[in-house]
Amino acid sequence: MRFEELLHETIDEMSGELRGPSAGLAARSMVEGRRIRRNRRLAVAGGAVLAVIAVVLPWAVLSRPGVVAPPPAAAGSSRPQGQLTTQVPTPTTPGGLPGGWVVIEKGDQVLERSSGRYISVRNQGQPAPTGDRLLVTPGPSEAKVTDVRGGHPVTVEPAGFIGTYSWSPTGDRLVGGLTRKDPFKVGFGVIDARTGKVRTQWIDADRYPCSRCFFTWARDGKEIVMAVAYRSEGAALEQVTGLQLFNAETGEPTRSLPVTAMPAGPFAWSPDGRYVVAGPEPGESDGPNGTTTNWWRFDVLTGQRVEFPFAAVWVSDDVLLTGRDGEVRTLTRDGTVTRTTAVGAPSDRTITLGPP
């Protein structure tokens, strides 16, 4: 019952007992009514303030830097409400390399990205730069693609491959050189790593001659690269006169570049496309124990070259990496070593690097 109603009833009852109410009684009653209403309003306002504090205070505390809000407890969870948990990521390569790059191969150990572990591979394979696929070549004209543990094998269709393959930058395709004797043809085959199917592209060998006919990729994965080379002074020597690029889908020639050496893979190209680190084709060596020492950094537009100490991959337009002597070295664009990172690899084994 509202106070005003109670007050009126009380006054009516008192009026029945008294012939005439005193002015003082009525005034005191009205004053008392106003006091009760004021107290009730203060009580309601105080409750509202407490409710606002209850909502705002936790938000203000949790919004301070360094304070992490606890996740809501799952239904049936025995973890006390408000207890904090911390998850620490597991690194996939020792030391942490620039740009998040990782060692995907060190000797006979190949990185399984899904688990972050290195798996020993019996039959030496060629790991994809990304993903968990591995190219295995039991013979010159035989090839199959598996995961790093040997599972989910896919046999590559026989197509006359020369036996040298290069992974695309995204790890979903490979390219290999092709030859045919009768009639004589030279070309390349693009392999779908998921199915093993091959798309064959023949080139005009008179217009674009090659010696070893090694093919690799441009960094964007849209073009195939081949060194145009003429033999001179017998079959043992050759001279590279430039690079010819072809459309990876159609096989059509796209552009010629004044780069007189062969890139080792798609990441030999700088991200901005201005430079490429190149050297002898695979299978050639000019140093002791079959090593290759002659590497250059080329300006793609002008063909101007400067000596470069190693074959390397570009992490950014100014940072490169190379695996050598059991460690990974970080290089500047001019080849200066700025950092070495131990990766637990034997000094005489191959180190292959891949993007994050």
Tab-separated table of C-alpha atoms in Angstrom:
chain	number	residue	atom	x	y	z
A	1	MET	CA	0.000	0.000	0.000
A	2	ARG	CA	1.381	3.417	-0.947
A	3	PHE	CA	2.205	5.803	1.874
A	4	GLU	CA	-0.226	8.465	0.660
A	5	GLU	CA	-3.124	6.012	0.887
A	6	LEU	CA	-2.068	4.890	4.358
A	7	LEU	CA	-1.837	8.476	5.513
A	8	HIS	CA	-5.305	9.343	4.237
A	9	GLU	CA	-6.847	6.282	5.942
A	10	THR	CA	-5.154	7.165	9.235
A	11	ILE	CA	-6.433	10.730	9.049
A	12	ASP	CA	-9.933	9.499	8.258
A	13	GLU	CA	-9.893	7.170	11.282
A	14	MET	CA	-8.660	9.948	13.544
A	15	SER	CA	-11.337	12.214	12.101
A	16	GLY	CA	-13.956	9.708	13.228
A	17	GLU	CA	-12.728	9.825	16.787
A	18	LEU	CA	-12.210	13.578	16.944
A	19	ARG	CA	-14.853	16.123	16.032
A	20	GLY	CA	-12.232	18.284	14.457
A	21	PRO	CA	-8.597	17.539	13.880
A	22	SER	CA	-6.022	19.927	15.216
A	23	ALA	CA	-3.956	21.869	12.711
A	24	GLY	CA	-0.748	20.643	14.384
A	25	LEU	CA	-1.681	16.968	13.949
A	26	ALA	CA	-2.372	17.354	10.213
A	27	ALA	CA	0.841	19.299	9.673
A	28	ARG	CA	2.918	16.730	11.559
A	29	SER	CA	1.303	13.937	9.547
A	30	MET	CA	2.203	15.610	6.253
A	31	VAL	CA	5.786	16.240	7.405
A	32	GLU	CA	6.122	12.605	8.461
A	33	GLY	CA	4.809	11.467	5.055
A	34	ARG	CA	7.336	13.581	3.208
A	35	ARG	CA	10.194	12.174	5.377
A	36	ILE	CA	9.195	8.551	4.643
A	37	ARG	CA	8.978	9.194	0.893
A	38	ARG	CA	12.423	10.869	0.923
A	39	ASN	CA	13.990	7.902	2.738
A	40	ARG	CA	12.467	5.461	0.253
A	41	ARG	CA	13.870	7.456	-2.703
A	42	LEU	CA	17.336	7.510	-1.137
A	43	ALA	CA	17.187	3.737	-0.637
A	44	VAL	CA	16.220	3.150	-4.272
A	45	ALA	CA	18.945	5.518	-5.554
A	46	GLY	CA	21.550	3.819	-3.372
A	47	GLY	CA	20.584	0.410	-4.781
A	48	ALA	CA	20.902	1.719	-8.327
A	49	VAL	CA	24.397	3.100	-7.612
A	50	LEU	CA	25.506	-0.254	-6.186
A	51	ALA	CA	24.196	-2.050	-9.288
A	52	VAL	CA	26.136	0.275	-11.606
A	53	ILE	CA	29.330	-0.235	-9.562
A	54	ALA	CA	28.864	-4.002	-9.766
A	55	VAL	CA	28.764	-3.799	-13.578
A	56	VAL	CA	31.404	-1.118	-14.241
A	57	LEU	CA	34.089	-2.037	-11.705
A	58	PRO	CA	35.020	-5.474	-13.161
A	59	TRP	CA	35.152	-3.982	-16.676
A	60	ALA	CA	37.422	-1.157	-15.525
A	61	VAL	CA	39.777	-3.533	-13.710
A	62	LEU	CA	39.980	-6.036	-16.576
A	63	SER	CA	40.545	-3.249	-19.103
A	64	ARG	CA	43.861	-2.270	-17.519
A	65	PRO	CA	46.997	-3.346	-19.483
A	66	GLY	CA	48.353	-6.709	-18.410
A	67	VAL	CA	45.089	-7.937	-16.913
A	68	VAL	CA	43.533	-10.917	-18.715
A	69	ALA	CA	39.908	-11.804	-18.321
A	70	PRO	CA	39.332	-15.438	-17.355
A	71	PRO	CA	37.431	-17.449	-19.944
A	72	PRO	CA	33.973	-18.656	-18.946
A	73	ALA	CA	33.978	-22.059	-17.356
A	74	ALA	CA	32.627	-24.832	-19.557
A	75	ALA	CA	29.572	-26.703	-18.426
A	76	GLY	CA	30.559	-29.455	-16.044
A	77	SER	CA	34.126	-28.141	-15.720
A	78	SER	CA	35.839	-28.771	-12.427
A	79	ARG	CA	38.154	-25.757	-12.885
A	80	PRO	CA	37.287	-23.043	-10.337
A	81	GLN	CA	35.569	-20.020	-11.866
A	82	GLY	CA	38.060	-17.208	-12.505
A	83	GLN	CA	41.204	-19.400	-12.609
A	84	LEU	CA	43.536	-18.243	-15.461
A	85	THR	CA	45.251	-20.565	-17.942
A	86	THR	CA	48.229	-19.789	-20.197
A	87	GLN	CA	48.990	-21.521	-23.506
A	88	VAL	CA	52.599	-21.482	-24.750
A	89	PRO	CA	53.091	-22.180	-28.486
A	90	THR	CA	55.546	-24.906	-29.446
A	91	PRO	CA	58.245	-23.633	-31.826
A	92	THR	CA	58.767	-25.593	-35.042
A	93	THR	CA	62.423	-24.698	-35.440
A	94	PRO	CA	65.195	-23.885	-32.960
A	95	GLY	CA	66.070	-20.251	-32.416
A	96	GLY	CA	63.305	-18.664	-34.429
A	97	LEU	CA	64.223	-17.431	-37.906
A	98	PRO	CA	63.394	-14.053	-39.470
A	99	GLY	CA	59.935	-13.745	-40.955
A	100	GLY	CA	58.779	-16.941	-39.244
A	101	TRP	CA	60.706	-19.128	-41.711
A	102	VAL	CA	61.479	-22.685	-40.638
A	103	VAL	CA	63.953	-25.450	-41.369
A	104	ILE	CA	61.917	-27.989	-43.340
A	105	GLU	CA	64.787	-30.404	-43.920
A	106	LYS	CA	68.082	-31.120	-42.202
A	107	GLY	CA	69.837	-34.190	-43.483
A	108	ASP	CA	67.418	-37.114	-43.382
A	109	GLN	CA	64.990	-35.332	-41.043
A	110	VAL	CA	61.949	-33.578	-42.480
A	111	LEU	CA	59.664	-31.212	-40.596
A	112	GLU	CA	56.088	-32.414	-40.066
A	113	ARG	CA	54.341	-29.082	-39.777
A	114	SER	CA	51.130	-30.481	-38.310
A	115	SER	CA	52.988	-31.754	-35.230
A	116	GLY	CA	56.031	-29.440	-35.246
A	117	ARG	CA	58.329	-32.481	-35.129
A	118	TYR	CA	61.131	-33.705	-37.360
A	119	ILE	CA	60.626	-37.139	-38.876
A	120	SER	CA	63.495	-39.318	-40.098
A	121	VAL	CA	62.961	-40.253	-43.740
A	122	ARG	CA	64.528	-43.491	-44.958
A	123	ASN	CA	64.345	-42.773	-48.667
A	124	GLN	CA	65.716	-39.308	-49.212
A	125	GLY	CA	62.841	-37.115	-50.368
A	126	GLN	CA	62.253	-33.556	-51.447
A	127	PRO	CA	59.900	-31.767	-49.014
A	128	ALA	CA	57.380	-29.190	-50.172
A	129	PRO	CA	58.161	-25.652	-48.960
A	130	THR	CA	54.781	-25.587	-47.176
A	131	GLY	CA	52.498	-28.390	-45.997
A	132	ASP	CA	53.484	-31.970	-45.199
A	133	ARG	CA	54.028	-33.431	-48.675
A	134	LEU	CA	57.222	-35.127	-49.798
A	135	LEU	CA	58.422	-36.027	-53.293
A	136	VAL	CA	60.162	-39.425	-53.493
A	137	THR	CA	61.991	-40.484	-56.668
A	138	PRO	CA	62.982	-44.184	-56.579
A	139	GLY	CA	64.314	-43.987	-60.158
A	140	PRO	CA	65.054	-41.442	-62.918
A	141	SER	CA	61.582	-41.759	-64.416
A	142	GLU	CA	59.705	-42.774	-61.250
A	143	ALA	CA	58.166	-40.405	-58.738
A	144	LYS	CA	55.503	-40.387	-56.058
A	145	VAL	CA	54.226	-37.912	-53.501
A	146	THR	CA	53.516	-38.923	-49.891
A	147	ASP	CA	53.237	-37.286	-46.513
A	148	VAL	CA	56.439	-37.084	-44.477
A	149	ARG	CA	55.657	-40.410	-42.770
A	150	GLY	CA	55.160	-42.187	-46.094
A	151	GLY	CA	51.373	-42.245	-45.927
A	152	HIS	CA	48.764	-41.223	-48.516
A	153	PRO	CA	50.997	-42.028	-51.518
A	154	VAL	CA	50.189	-40.659	-54.966
A	155	THR	CA	52.028	-42.015	-58.005
A	156	VAL	CA	53.089	-39.467	-60.596
A	157	GLU	CA	51.938	-40.343	-64.085
A	158	PRO	CA	54.868	-41.488	-66.259
A	159	ALA	CA	55.536	-38.765	-68.819
A	160	GLY	CA	59.239	-38.915	-69.709
A	161	PHE	CA	60.578	-36.756	-66.910
A	162	ILE	CA	64.305	-36.098	-66.917
A	163	GLY	CA	64.406	-36.617	-63.155
A	164	THR	CA	64.865	-33.109	-61.702
A	165	TYR	CA	61.824	-31.524	-60.041
A	166	SER	CA	61.000	-28.236	-58.357
A	167	TRP	CA	58.170	-27.523	-55.895
A	168	SER	CA	55.851	-24.584	-56.460
A	169	PRO	CA	56.009	-21.875	-53.749
A	170	THR	CA	52.682	-23.033	-52.293
A	171	GLY	CA	53.591	-26.736	-52.289
A	172	ASP	CA	50.601	-27.870	-54.346
A	173	ARG	CA	52.423	-28.535	-57.651
A	174	LEU	CA	55.776	-29.591	-59.026
A	175	VAL	CA	57.472	-28.950	-62.343
A	176	GLY	CA	59.937	-31.218	-64.120
A	177	GLY	CA	61.720	-31.260	-67.452
A	178	LEU	CA	60.467	-33.565	-70.229
A	179	THR	CA	62.097	-35.005	-73.328
A	180	ARG	CA	60.837	-37.141	-76.175
A	181	LYS	CA	63.080	-38.874	-78.718
A	182	ASP	CA	60.791	-39.572	-81.649
A	183	PRO	CA	59.993	-36.990	-82.672
A	184	PHE	CA	62.448	-35.050	-80.528
A	185	LYS	CA	60.759	-32.625	-78.166
A	186	VAL	CA	61.673	-30.681	-75.037
A	187	GLY	CA	59.205	-29.297	-72.536
A	188	PHE	CA	58.017	-29.359	-68.960
A	189	GLY	CA	55.319	-31.122	-66.994
A	190	VAL	CA	53.323	-29.567	-64.146
A	191	ILE	CA	52.367	-32.207	-61.565
A	192	ASP	CA	49.325	-31.916	-59.314
A	193	ALA	CA	50.685	-33.038	-55.925
A	194	ARG	CA	47.226	-34.197	-54.795
A	195	THR	CA	46.465	-36.496	-57.714
A	196	GLY	CA	49.762	-37.138	-59.505
A	197	LYS	CA	48.277	-36.010	-62.817
A	198	VAL	CA	50.610	-34.259	-65.224
A	199	ARG	CA	49.911	-31.375	-67.609
A	200	THR	CA	52.475	-31.500	-70.400
A	201	GLN	CA	53.753	-28.386	-72.182
A	202	TRP	CA	56.181	-28.612	-75.131
A	203	ILE	CA	58.375	-25.645	-76.047
A	204	ASP	CA	60.055	-24.483	-79.251
A	205	ALA	CA	63.549	-25.905	-78.714
A	206	ASP	CA	64.946	-24.036	-81.726
A	207	ARG	CA	63.820	-20.719	-80.293
A	208	TYR	CA	64.495	-21.582	-76.642
A	209	PRO	CA	67.366	-24.103	-76.547
A	210	CYS	CA	68.523	-25.584	-73.268
A	211	SER	CA	71.318	-27.890	-72.125
A	212	ARG	CA	70.204	-29.691	-68.980
A	213	CYS	CA	66.707	-28.250	-69.421
A	214	PHE	CA	66.045	-27.643	-65.746
A	215	PHE	CA	62.792	-25.848	-64.910
A	216	THR	CA	61.739	-24.035	-61.754
A	217	TRP	CA	59.142	-21.443	-60.670
A	218	ALA	CA	58.838	-17.707	-60.390
A	219	ARG	CA	58.000	-16.548	-56.887
A	220	ASP	CA	54.301	-15.951	-57.635
A	221	GLY	CA	53.810	-19.520	-58.897
A	222	LYS	CA	52.317	-18.319	-62.181
A	223	GLU	CA	55.375	-18.750	-64.390
A	224	ILE	CA	57.885	-21.496	-65.150
A	225	VAL	CA	61.550	-20.516	-65.538
A	226	MET	CA	64.174	-22.067	-67.838
A	227	ALA	CA	67.768	-21.083	-68.638
A	228	VAL	CA	68.369	-20.540	-72.343
A	229	ALA	CA	71.806	-22.012	-73.029
A	230	TYR	CA	73.999	-22.774	-76.022
A	231	ARG	CA	76.747	-25.357	-75.852
A	232	SER	CA	80.213	-24.242	-76.879
A	233	GLU	CA	83.652	-25.825	-76.954
A	234	GLY	CA	82.168	-29.295	-76.735
A	235	ALA	CA	79.447	-30.796	-74.622
A	236	ALA	CA	81.193	-30.175	-71.296
A	237	LEU	CA	80.682	-26.416	-71.291
A	238	GLU	CA	77.666	-24.224	-71.878
A	239	GLN	CA	76.836	-20.580	-71.837
A	240	VAL	CA	73.568	-19.282	-70.393
A	241	THR	CA	72.353	-16.330	-72.406
A	242	GLY	CA	69.262	-15.492	-70.371
A	243	LEU	CA	66.112	-16.769	-68.695
A	244	GLN	CA	62.889	-17.566	-70.480
A	245	LEU	CA	59.603	-17.651	-68.562
A	246	PHE	CA	56.473	-19.538	-69.588
A	247	ASN	CA	52.881	-19.446	-68.431
A	248	ALA	CA	52.495	-22.326	-65.972
A	249	GLU	CA	48.951	-23.067	-67.164
A	250	THR	CA	49.262	-22.761	-70.944
A	251	GLY	CA	52.986	-23.135	-71.620
A	252	GLU	CA	53.040	-19.917	-73.646
A	253	PRO	CA	56.229	-17.787	-73.487
A	254	THR	CA	55.679	-14.735	-71.287
A	255	ARG	CA	58.963	-12.799	-70.945
A	256	SER	CA	62.736	-13.025	-71.369
A	257	LEU	CA	65.175	-11.733	-68.737
A	258	PRO	CA	68.880	-10.798	-69.075
A	259	VAL	CA	69.884	-13.105	-66.205
A	260	THR	CA	72.768	-15.369	-67.242
A	261	ALA	CA	72.423	-18.029	-64.526
A	262	MET	CA	69.736	-20.312	-63.128
A	263	PRO	CA	67.674	-19.602	-59.961
A	264	ALA	CA	67.605	-22.527	-57.538
A	265	GLY	CA	63.888	-22.176	-56.785
A	266	PRO	CA	60.943	-19.802	-56.421
A	267	PHE	CA	62.269	-18.093	-53.291
A	268	ALA	CA	65.524	-17.182	-55.018
A	269	TRP	CA	63.498	-14.207	-56.318
A	270	SER	CA	63.085	-11.178	-54.072
A	271	PRO	CA	59.447	-10.475	-53.109
A	272	ASP	CA	59.409	-7.241	-55.115
A	273	GLY	CA	60.741	-9.089	-58.178
A	274	ARG	CA	63.744	-6.807	-58.605
A	275	TYR	CA	66.518	-9.277	-57.751
A	276	VAL	CA	67.263	-12.965	-58.100
A	277	VAL	CA	70.084	-15.081	-56.683
A	278	ALA	CA	71.241	-17.503	-59.369
A	279	GLY	CA	74.069	-19.867	-60.198
A	280	PRO	CA	74.859	-23.077	-62.062
A	281	GLU	CA	72.043	-25.466	-62.897
A	282	PRO	CA	71.441	-28.492	-60.623
A	283	GLY	CA	73.960	-31.242	-61.254
A	284	GLU	CA	76.790	-28.857	-62.016
A	285	SER	CA	79.584	-28.026	-59.593
A	286	ASP	CA	82.637	-25.829	-59.668
A	287	GLY	CA	84.033	-26.393	-56.207
A	288	PRO	CA	85.544	-29.247	-54.163
A	289	ASN	CA	83.402	-32.263	-53.248
A	290	GLY	CA	80.767	-31.350	-55.796
A	291	THR	CA	79.900	-28.000	-54.207
A	292	THR	CA	78.822	-24.928	-56.110
A	293	THR	CA	80.559	-21.636	-55.346
A	294	ASN	CA	79.643	-19.285	-58.180
A	295	TRP	CA	76.505	-17.443	-57.126
A	296	TRP	CA	75.393	-13.987	-58.113
A	297	ARG	CA	72.687	-11.526	-57.280
A	298	PHE	CA	71.195	-10.196	-60.493
A	299	ASP	CA	69.179	-7.089	-61.179
A	300	VAL	CA	66.315	-8.631	-63.144
A	301	LEU	CA	65.746	-5.615	-65.398
A	302	THR	CA	69.319	-4.716	-66.304
A	303	GLY	CA	71.094	-8.061	-65.906
A	304	GLN	CA	73.778	-6.399	-63.775
A	305	ARG	CA	75.248	-8.914	-61.360
A	306	VAL	CA	77.371	-8.885	-58.209
A	307	GLU	CA	79.021	-11.832	-56.522
A	308	PHE	CA	76.995	-13.440	-53.768
A	309	PRO	CA	78.462	-15.812	-51.168
A	310	PHE	CA	75.726	-18.458	-51.112
A	311	ALA	CA	72.580	-19.779	-52.682
A	312	ALA	CA	69.866	-18.122	-50.578
A	313	VAL	CA	66.149	-17.503	-50.173
A	314	TRP	CA	64.603	-14.067	-49.760
A	315	VAL	CA	62.569	-13.511	-46.579
A	316	SER	CA	61.930	-9.867	-47.464
A	317	ASP	CA	63.350	-7.357	-49.936
A	318	ASP	CA	66.308	-6.776	-47.590
A	319	VAL	CA	66.766	-10.052	-45.676
A	320	LEU	CA	67.906	-13.453	-46.984
A	321	LEU	CA	68.592	-16.838	-45.387
A	322	THR	CA	70.924	-19.689	-46.253
A	323	GLY	CA	71.515	-23.075	-44.611
A	324	ARG	CA	75.164	-24.004	-44.423
A	325	ASP	CA	77.628	-25.866	-42.150
A	326	GLY	CA	74.934	-26.973	-39.714
A	327	GLU	CA	73.486	-23.513	-39.148
A	328	VAL	CA	71.223	-20.922	-40.751
A	329	ARG	CA	72.794	-17.606	-41.652
A	330	THR	CA	70.891	-14.352	-42.017
A	331	LEU	CA	72.154	-12.144	-44.831
A	332	THR	CA	71.698	-8.599	-46.027
A	333	ARG	CA	70.989	-7.827	-49.661
A	334	ASP	CA	74.721	-7.446	-50.334
A	335	GLY	CA	75.516	-10.845	-48.783
A	336	THR	CA	76.791	-9.708	-45.386
A	337	VAL	CA	76.096	-12.233	-42.604
A	338	THR	CA	74.329	-10.538	-39.692
A	339	ARG	CA	73.342	-13.547	-37.611
A	340	THR	CA	73.902	-17.287	-37.309
A	341	THR	CA	71.332	-19.678	-35.821
A	342	ALA	CA	72.149	-23.244	-34.750
A	343	VAL	CA	69.454	-25.666	-35.920
A	344	GLY	CA	70.836	-29.004	-34.726
A	345	ALA	CA	71.936	-30.189	-38.166
A	346	PRO	CA	75.184	-32.036	-38.994
A	347	SER	CA	77.644	-29.690	-40.665
A	348	ASP	CA	77.888	-31.859	-43.790
A	349	ARG	CA	74.145	-32.312	-44.375
A	350	THR	CA	71.664	-30.382	-46.453
A	351	ILE	CA	69.529	-27.691	-44.803
A	352	THR	CA	66.362	-26.650	-46.628
A	353	LEU	CA	64.295	-23.656	-45.584
A	354	GLY	CA	60.593	-22.907	-46.039
A	355	PRO	CA	58.238	-19.983	-45.452
A	356	PRO	CA	55.887	-19.861	-42.441
